[in-house]
PDB file of C-alpha atoms in Angstrom:
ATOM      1  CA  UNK K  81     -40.750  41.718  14.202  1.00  0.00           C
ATOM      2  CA  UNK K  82     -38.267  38.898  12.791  1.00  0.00           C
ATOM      3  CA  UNK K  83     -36.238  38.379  10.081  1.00  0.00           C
ATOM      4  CA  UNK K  84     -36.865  35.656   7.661  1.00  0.00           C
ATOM      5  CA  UNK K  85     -34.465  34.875   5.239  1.00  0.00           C
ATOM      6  CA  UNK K  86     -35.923  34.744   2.070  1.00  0.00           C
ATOM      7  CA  UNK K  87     -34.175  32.408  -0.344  1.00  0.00           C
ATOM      8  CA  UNK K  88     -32.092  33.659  -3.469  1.00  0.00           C
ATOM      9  CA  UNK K  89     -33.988  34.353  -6.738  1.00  0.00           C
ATOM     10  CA  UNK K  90     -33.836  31.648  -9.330  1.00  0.00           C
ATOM     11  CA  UNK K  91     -31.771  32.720 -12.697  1.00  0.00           C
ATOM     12  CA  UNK K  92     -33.503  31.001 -15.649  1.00  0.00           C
ATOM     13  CA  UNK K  93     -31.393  30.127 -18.812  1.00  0.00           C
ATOM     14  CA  UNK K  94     -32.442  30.106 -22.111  1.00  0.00           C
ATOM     15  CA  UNK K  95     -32.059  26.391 -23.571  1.00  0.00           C
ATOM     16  CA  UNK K  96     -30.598  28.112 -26.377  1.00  0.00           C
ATOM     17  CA  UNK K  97     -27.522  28.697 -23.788  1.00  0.00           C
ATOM     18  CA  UNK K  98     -27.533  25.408 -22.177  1.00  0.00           C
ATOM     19  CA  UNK K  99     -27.452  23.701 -25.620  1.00  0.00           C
ATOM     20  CA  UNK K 100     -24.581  26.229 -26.687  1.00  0.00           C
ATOM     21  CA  UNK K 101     -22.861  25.279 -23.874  1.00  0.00           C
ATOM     22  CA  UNK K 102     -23.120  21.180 -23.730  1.00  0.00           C
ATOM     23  CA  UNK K 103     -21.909  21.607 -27.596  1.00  0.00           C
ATOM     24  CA  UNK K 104     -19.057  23.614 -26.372  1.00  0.00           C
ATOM     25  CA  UNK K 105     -17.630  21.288 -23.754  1.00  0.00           C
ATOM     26  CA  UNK K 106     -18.599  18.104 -25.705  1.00  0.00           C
ATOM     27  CA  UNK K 107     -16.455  16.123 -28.478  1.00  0.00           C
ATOM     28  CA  UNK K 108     -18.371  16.288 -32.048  1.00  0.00           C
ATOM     29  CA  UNK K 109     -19.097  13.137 -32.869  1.00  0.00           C
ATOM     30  CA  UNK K 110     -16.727  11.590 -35.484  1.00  0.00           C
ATOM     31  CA  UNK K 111     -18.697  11.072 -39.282  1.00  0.00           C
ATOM     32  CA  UNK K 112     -17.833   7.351 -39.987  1.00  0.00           C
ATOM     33  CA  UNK K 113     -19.800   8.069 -43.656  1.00  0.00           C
ATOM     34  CA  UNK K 114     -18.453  11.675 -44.490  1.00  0.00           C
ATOM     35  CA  UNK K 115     -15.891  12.760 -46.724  1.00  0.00           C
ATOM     36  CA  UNK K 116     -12.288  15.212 -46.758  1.00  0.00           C
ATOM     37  CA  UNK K 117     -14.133  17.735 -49.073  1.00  0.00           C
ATOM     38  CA  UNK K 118     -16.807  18.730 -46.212  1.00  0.00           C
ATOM     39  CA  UNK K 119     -16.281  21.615 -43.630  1.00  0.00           C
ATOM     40  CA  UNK K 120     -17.950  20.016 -40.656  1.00  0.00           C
ATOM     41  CA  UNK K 121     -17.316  16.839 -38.502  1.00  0.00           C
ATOM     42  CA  UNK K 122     -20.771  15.051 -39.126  1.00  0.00           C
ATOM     43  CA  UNK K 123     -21.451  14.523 -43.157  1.00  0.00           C
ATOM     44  CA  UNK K 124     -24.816  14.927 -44.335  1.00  0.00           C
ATOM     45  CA  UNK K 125     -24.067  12.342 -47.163  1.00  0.00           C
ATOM     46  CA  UNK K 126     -24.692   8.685 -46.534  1.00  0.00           C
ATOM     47  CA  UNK K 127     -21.891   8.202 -48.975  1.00  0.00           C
ATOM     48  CA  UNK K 128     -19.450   9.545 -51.048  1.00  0.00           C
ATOM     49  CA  UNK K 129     -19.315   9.448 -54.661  1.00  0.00           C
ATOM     50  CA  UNK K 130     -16.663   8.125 -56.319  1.00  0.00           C
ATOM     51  CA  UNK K 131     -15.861  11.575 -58.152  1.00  0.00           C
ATOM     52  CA  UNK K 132     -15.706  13.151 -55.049  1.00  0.00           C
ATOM     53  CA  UNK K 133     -13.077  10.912 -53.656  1.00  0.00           C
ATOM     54  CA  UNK K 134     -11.132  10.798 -57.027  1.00  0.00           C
ATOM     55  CA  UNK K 135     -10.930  14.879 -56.441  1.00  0.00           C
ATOM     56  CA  UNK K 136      -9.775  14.303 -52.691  1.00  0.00           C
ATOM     57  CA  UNK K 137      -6.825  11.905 -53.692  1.00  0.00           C
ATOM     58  CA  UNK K 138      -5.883  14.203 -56.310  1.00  0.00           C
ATOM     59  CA  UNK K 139      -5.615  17.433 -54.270  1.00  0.00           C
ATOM     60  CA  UNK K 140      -3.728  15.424 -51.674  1.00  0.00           C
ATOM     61  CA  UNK K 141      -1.396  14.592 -53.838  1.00  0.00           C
ATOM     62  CA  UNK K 142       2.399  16.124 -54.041  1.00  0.00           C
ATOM     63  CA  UNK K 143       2.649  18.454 -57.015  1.00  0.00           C
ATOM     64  CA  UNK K 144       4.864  16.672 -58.802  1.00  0.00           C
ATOM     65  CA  UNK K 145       2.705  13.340 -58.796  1.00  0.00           C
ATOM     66  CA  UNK K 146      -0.384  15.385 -59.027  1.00  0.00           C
ATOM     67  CA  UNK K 147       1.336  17.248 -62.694  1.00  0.00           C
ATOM     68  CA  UNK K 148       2.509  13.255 -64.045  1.00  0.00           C
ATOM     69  CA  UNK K 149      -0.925  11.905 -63.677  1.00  0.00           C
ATOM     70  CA  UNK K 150      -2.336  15.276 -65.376  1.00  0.00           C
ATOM     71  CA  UNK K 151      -0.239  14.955 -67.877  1.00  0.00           C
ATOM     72  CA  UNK K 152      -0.707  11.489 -68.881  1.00  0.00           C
ATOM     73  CA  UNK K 153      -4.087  11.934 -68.535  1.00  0.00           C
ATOM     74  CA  UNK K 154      -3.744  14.733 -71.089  1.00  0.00           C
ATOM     75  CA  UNK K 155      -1.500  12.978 -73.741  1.00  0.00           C
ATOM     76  CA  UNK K 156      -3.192  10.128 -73.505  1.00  0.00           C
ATOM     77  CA  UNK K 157      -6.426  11.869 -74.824  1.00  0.00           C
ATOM     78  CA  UNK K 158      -5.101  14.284 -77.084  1.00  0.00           C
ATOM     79  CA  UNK K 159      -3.012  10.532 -78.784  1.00  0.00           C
ATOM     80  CA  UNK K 160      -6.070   9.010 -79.403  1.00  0.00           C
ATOM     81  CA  UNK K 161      -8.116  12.600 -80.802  1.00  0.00           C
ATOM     82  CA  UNK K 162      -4.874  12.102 -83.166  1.00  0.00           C
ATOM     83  CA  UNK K 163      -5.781   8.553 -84.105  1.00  0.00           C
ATOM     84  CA  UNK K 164      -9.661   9.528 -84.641  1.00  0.00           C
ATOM     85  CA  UNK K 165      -8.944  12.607 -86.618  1.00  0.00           C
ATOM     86  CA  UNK K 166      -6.498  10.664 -88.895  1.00  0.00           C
ATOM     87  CA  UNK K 167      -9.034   7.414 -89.070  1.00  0.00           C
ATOM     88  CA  UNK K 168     -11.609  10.092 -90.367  1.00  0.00           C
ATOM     89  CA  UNK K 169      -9.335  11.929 -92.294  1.00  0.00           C
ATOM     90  CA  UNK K 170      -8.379   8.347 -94.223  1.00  0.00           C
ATOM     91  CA  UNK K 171     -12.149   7.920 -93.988  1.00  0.00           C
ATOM     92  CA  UNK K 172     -11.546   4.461 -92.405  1.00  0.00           C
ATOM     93  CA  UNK K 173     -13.549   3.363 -89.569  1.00  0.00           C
ATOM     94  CA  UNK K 174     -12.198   4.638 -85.983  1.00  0.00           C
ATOM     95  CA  UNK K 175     -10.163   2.448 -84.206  1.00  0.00           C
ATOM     96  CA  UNK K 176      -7.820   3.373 -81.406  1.00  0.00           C
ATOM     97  CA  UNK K 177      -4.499   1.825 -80.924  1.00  0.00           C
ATOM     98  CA  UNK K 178      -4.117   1.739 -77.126  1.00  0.00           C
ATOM     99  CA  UNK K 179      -0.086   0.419 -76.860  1.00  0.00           C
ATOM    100  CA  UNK K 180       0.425   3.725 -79.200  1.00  0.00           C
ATOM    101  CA  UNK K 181      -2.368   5.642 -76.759  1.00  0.00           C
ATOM    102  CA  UNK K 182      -0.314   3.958 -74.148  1.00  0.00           C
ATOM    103  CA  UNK K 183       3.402   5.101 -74.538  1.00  0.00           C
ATOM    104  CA  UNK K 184       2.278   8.597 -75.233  1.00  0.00           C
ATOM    105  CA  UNK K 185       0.879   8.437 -72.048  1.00  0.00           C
ATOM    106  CA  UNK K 186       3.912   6.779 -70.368  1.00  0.00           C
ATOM    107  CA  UNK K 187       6.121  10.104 -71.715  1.00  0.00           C
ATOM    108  CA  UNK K 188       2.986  12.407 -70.269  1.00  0.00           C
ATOM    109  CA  UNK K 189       3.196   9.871 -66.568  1.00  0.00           C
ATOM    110  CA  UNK K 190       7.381  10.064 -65.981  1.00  0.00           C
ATOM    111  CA  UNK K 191       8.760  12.612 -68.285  1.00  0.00           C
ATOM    112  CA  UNK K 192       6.422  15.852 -69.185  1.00  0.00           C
ATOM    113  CA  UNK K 193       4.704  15.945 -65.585  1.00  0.00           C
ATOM    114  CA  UNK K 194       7.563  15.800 -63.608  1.00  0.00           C
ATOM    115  CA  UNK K 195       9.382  18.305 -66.019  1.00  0.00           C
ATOM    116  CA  UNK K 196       7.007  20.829 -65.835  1.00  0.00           C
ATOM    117  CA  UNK K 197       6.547  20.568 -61.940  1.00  0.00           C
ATOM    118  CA  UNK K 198      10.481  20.580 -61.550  1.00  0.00           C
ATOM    119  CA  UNK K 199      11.783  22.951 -64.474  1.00  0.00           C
ATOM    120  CA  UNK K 200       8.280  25.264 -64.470  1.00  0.00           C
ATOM    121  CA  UNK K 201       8.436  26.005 -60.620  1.00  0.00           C
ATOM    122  CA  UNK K 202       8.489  29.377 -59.312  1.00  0.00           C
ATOM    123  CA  UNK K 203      12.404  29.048 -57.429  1.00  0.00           C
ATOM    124  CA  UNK K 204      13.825  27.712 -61.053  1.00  0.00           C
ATOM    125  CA  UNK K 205      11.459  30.370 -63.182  1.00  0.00           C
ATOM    126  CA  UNK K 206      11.831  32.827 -61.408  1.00  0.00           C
ATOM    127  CA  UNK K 207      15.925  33.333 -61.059  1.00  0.00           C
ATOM    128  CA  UNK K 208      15.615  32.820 -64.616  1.00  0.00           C
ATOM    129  CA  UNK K 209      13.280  35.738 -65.380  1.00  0.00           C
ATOM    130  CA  UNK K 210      15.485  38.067 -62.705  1.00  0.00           C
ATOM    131  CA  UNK K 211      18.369  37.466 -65.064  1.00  0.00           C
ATOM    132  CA  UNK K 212      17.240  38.295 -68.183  1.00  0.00           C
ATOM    133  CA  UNK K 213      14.794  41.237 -66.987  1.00  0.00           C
ATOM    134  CA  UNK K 214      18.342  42.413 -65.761  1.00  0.00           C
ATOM    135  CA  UNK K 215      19.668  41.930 -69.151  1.00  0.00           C
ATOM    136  CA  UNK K 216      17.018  43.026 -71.045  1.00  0.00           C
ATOM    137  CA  UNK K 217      14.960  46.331 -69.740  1.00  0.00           C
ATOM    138  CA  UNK K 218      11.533  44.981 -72.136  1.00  0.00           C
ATOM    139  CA  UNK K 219      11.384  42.092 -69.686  1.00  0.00           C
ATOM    140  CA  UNK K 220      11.855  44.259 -66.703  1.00  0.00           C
ATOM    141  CA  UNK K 221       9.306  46.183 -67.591  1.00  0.00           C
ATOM    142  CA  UNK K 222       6.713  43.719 -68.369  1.00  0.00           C
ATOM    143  CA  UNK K 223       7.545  42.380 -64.757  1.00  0.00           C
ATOM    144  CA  UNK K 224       6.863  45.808 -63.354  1.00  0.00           C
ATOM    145  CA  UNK K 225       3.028  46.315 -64.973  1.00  0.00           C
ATOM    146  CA  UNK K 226       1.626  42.831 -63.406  1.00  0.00           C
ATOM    147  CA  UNK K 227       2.753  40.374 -66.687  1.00  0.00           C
ATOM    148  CA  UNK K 228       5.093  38.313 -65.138  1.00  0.00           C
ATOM    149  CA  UNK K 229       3.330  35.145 -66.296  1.00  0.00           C
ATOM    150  CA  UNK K 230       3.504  35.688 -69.546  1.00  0.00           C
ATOM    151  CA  UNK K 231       7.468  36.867 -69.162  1.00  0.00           C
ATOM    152  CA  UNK K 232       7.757  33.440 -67.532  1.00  0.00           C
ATOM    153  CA  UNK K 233       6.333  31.684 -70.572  1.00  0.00           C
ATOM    154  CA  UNK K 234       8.350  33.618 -73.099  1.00  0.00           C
ATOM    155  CA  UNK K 235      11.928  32.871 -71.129  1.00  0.00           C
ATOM    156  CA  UNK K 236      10.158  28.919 -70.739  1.00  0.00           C
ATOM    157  CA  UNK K 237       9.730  29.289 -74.757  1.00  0.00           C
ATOM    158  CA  UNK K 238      13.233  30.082 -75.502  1.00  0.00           C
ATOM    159  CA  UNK K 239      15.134  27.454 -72.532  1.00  0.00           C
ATOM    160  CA  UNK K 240      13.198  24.805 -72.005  1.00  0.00           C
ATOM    161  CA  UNK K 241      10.573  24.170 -74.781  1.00  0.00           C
ATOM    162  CA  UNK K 242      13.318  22.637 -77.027  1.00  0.00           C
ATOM    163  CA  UNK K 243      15.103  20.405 -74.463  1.00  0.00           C
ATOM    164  CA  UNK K 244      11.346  19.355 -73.809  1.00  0.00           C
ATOM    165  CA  UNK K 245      10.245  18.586 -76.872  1.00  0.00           C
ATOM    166  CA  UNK K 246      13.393  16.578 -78.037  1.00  0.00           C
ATOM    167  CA  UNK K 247      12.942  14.723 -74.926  1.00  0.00           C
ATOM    168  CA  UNK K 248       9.762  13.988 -76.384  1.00  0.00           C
ATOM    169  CA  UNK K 249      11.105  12.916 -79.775  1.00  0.00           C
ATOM    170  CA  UNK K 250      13.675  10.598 -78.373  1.00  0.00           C
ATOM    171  CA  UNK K 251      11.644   8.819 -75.821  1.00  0.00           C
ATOM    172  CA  UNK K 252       9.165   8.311 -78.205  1.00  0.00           C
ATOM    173  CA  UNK K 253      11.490   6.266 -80.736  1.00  0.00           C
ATOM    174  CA  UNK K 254      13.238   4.414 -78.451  1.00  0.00           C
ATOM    175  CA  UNK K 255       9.651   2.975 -76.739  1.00  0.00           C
ATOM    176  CA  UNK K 256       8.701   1.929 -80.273  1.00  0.00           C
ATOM    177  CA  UNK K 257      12.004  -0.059 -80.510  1.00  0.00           C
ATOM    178  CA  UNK K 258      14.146   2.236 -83.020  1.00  0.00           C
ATOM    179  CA  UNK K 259      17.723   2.223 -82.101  1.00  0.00           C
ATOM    180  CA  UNK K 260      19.624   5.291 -80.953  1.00  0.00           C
ATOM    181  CA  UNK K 261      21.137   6.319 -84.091  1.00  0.00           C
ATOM    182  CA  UNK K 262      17.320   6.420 -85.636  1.00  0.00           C
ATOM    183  CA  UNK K 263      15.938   8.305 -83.044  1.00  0.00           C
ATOM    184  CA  UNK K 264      18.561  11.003 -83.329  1.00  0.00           C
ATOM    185  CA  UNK K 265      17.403  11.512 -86.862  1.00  0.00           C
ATOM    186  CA  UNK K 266      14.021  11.513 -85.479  1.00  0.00           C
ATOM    187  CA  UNK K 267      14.728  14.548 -83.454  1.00  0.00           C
ATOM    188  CA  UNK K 268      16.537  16.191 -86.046  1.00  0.00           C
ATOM    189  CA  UNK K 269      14.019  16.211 -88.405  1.00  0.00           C
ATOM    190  CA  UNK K 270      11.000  17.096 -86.322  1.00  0.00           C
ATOM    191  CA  UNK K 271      12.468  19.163 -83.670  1.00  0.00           C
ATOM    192  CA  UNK K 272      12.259  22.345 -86.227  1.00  0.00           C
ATOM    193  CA  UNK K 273       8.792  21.634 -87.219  1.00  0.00           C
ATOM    194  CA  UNK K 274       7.602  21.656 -83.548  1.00  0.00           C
ATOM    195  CA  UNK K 275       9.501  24.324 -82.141  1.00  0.00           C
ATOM    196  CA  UNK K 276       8.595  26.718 -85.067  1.00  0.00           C
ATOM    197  CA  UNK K 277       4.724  25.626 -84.323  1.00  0.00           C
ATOM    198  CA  UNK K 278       5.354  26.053 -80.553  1.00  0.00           C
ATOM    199  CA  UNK K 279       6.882  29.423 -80.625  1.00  0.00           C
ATOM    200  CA  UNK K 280       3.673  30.821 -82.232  1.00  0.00           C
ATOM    201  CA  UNK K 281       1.146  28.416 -80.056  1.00  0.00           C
ATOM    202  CA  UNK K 282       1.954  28.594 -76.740  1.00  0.00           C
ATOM    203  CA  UNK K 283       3.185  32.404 -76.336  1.00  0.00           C
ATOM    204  CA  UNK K 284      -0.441  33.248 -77.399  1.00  0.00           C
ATOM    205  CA  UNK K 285      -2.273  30.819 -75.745  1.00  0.00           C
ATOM    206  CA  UNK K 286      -0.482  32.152 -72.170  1.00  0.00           C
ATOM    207  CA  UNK K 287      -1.480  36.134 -73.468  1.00  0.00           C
ATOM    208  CA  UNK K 288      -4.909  35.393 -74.163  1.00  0.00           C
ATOM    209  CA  UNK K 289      -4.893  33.083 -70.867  1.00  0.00           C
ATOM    210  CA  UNK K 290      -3.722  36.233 -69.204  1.00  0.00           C
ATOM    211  CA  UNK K 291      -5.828  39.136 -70.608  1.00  0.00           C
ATOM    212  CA  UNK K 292      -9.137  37.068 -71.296  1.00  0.00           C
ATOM    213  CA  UNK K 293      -9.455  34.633 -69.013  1.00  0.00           C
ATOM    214  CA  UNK K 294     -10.812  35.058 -65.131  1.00  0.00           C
ATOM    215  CA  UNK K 295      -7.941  33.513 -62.404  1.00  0.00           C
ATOM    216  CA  UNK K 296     -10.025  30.670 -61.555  1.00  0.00           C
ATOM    217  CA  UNK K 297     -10.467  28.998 -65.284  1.00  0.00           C
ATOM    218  CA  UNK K 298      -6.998  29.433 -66.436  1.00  0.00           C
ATOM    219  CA  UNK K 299      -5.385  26.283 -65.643  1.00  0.00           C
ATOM    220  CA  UNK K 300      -8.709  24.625 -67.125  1.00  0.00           C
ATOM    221  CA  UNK K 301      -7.931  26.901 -70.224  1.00  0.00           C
ATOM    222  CA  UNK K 302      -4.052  25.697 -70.553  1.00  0.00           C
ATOM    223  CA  UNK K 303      -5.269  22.349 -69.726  1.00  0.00           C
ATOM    224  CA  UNK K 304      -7.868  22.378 -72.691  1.00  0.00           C
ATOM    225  CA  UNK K 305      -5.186  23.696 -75.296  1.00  0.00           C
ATOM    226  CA  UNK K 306      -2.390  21.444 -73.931  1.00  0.00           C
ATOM    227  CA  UNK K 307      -4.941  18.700 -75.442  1.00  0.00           C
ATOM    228  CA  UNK K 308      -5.040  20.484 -78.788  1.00  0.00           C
ATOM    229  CA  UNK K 309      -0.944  20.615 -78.685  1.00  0.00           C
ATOM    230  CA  UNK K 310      -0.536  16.903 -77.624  1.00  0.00           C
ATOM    231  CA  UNK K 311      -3.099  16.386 -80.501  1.00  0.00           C
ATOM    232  CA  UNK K 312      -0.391  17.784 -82.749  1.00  0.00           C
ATOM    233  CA  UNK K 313       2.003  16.630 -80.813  1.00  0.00           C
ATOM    234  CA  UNK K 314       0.912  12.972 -82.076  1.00  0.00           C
ATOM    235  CA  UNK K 315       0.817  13.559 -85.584  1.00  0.00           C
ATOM    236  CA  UNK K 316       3.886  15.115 -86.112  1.00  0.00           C
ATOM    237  CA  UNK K 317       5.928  12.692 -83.871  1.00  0.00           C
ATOM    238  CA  UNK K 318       3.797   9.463 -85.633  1.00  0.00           C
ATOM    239  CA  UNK K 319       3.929  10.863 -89.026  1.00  0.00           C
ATOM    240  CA  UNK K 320       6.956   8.937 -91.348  1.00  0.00           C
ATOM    241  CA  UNK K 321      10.334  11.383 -91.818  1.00  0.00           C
ATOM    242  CA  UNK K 322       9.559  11.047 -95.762  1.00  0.00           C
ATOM    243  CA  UNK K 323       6.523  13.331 -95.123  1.00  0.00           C
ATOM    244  CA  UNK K 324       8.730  15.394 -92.675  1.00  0.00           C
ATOM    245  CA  UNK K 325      11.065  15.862 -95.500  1.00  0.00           C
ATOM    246  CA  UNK K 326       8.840  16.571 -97.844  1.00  0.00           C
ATOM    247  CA  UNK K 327       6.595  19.337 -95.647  1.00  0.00           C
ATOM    248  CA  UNK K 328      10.211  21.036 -94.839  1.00  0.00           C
ATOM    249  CA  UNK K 329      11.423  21.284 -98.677  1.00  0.00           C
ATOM    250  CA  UNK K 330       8.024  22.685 -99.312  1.00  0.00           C
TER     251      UNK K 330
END
């Protein structure tokens, strides 16, 4: 009797396998169409829209830049809701004056953006809130039960609200041409007015942002009432210091 060699069993491979495996060990194609905000390689859009790249540069932005073109965008709406309420208000038709619409926007672009990002950042803020929670054992203890937020905003209240807002003031005269000496006046008449409104706005604003409001919508919340302030924010800094006068004897 002889031996015959009888040849090795064939191994069959699912395709699923083979296909698993020619991905694995092959480059993805690169998307020449696709866009930053998908997860994969290959983009199922022929296009992009142009919202969709707006929201790409803007997320790729440093956070500095990123808070200045927020903020302008901001004070630039919330100047001309100031001009429409007052047109109405004067029942005269609405009309917009964009150089006005346009410096408020300016302060919003190189002053109130960059000062938030810089003076509002957690390094600053928080050696701030470590010294007076030291101080003060109300502050330490509203650290302690999860409300350091709003601790942050009441110690932002008291230190840096006023610098801000006569920052405001004074940049504001001096881009519609007043000299120093009138601008100074222009801070001290309005400063008091603003801060007093401030001190009552804001602090409840970042409470009820706090307690109410779900993690995801708060900066969309602060965002929304920052255009209500900077609405007020207008009409107090446009209104003439006779009227000023007049609302503080009163």
């Amino acid at each position: 009797m002889f031996l015959t060699s009888t040849p090795p069993p064939t191994v069959t491979v699912p395709r699923d396998r083979i296909a698993c495996k020619a991905l694995l060990y092959s480059k993805p194609p690169i998307a020449t169409q696709g866009c930053s905000l998908c997860t994969t390689r290959c983009c199922p859009r022929k296009g992009c829209k142009p919202s969709y790249q707006l929201i790409s540069s803007m997320l790729s932005l440093k956070p500095i830049h990123r808070a200045a073109l927020t903020s302008c965008s901001l004070m630039t709406f919330g100047d001309a809701a100031c001009q429409a309420i007052q047109c109405q208000r004067n029942k005269r038709p609405v009309s917009i004056d964009g150089a006005r619409a346009a410096r408020f926007g300016l302060i919003g672009l190189t002053l109130h953006g960059p000062f938030s990002s810089i003076a509002g950042s957690s390094t600053i803020m928080q050696r701030c809130v470590c010294r007076c929670s030291a101080r003060t054992p109300m502050l330490c203890s509203l650290c302690c039960c999860g409300c350091q937020a709003v601790t942050k905003s009441l110690v932002g209240q008291v230190t840096l609200f006023p610098s801000y807002t006569s920052l405001v003031l004074l940049y504001s005269s001096l881009l519609e041409g007043r000299s120093m000496q009138e601008a100074c006046e222009q801070v001290k008449q309005k400063l008091p007015k603003l801060f007093a409104t401030g001190s009552v706005y804001w602090p409840t604003v970042n409470v009820a942002n706090f307690m109410f409001v779900p993690p995801q919508q708060r900066v969309l919340a602060v965002n929304a009432c920052a255009i209500l302030w900077n609405t007020y924010l207008s009409y107090v800094n446009a209104a003439p210091l006779s009227l000023v006068r007049e609302a503080a004897a009163s």
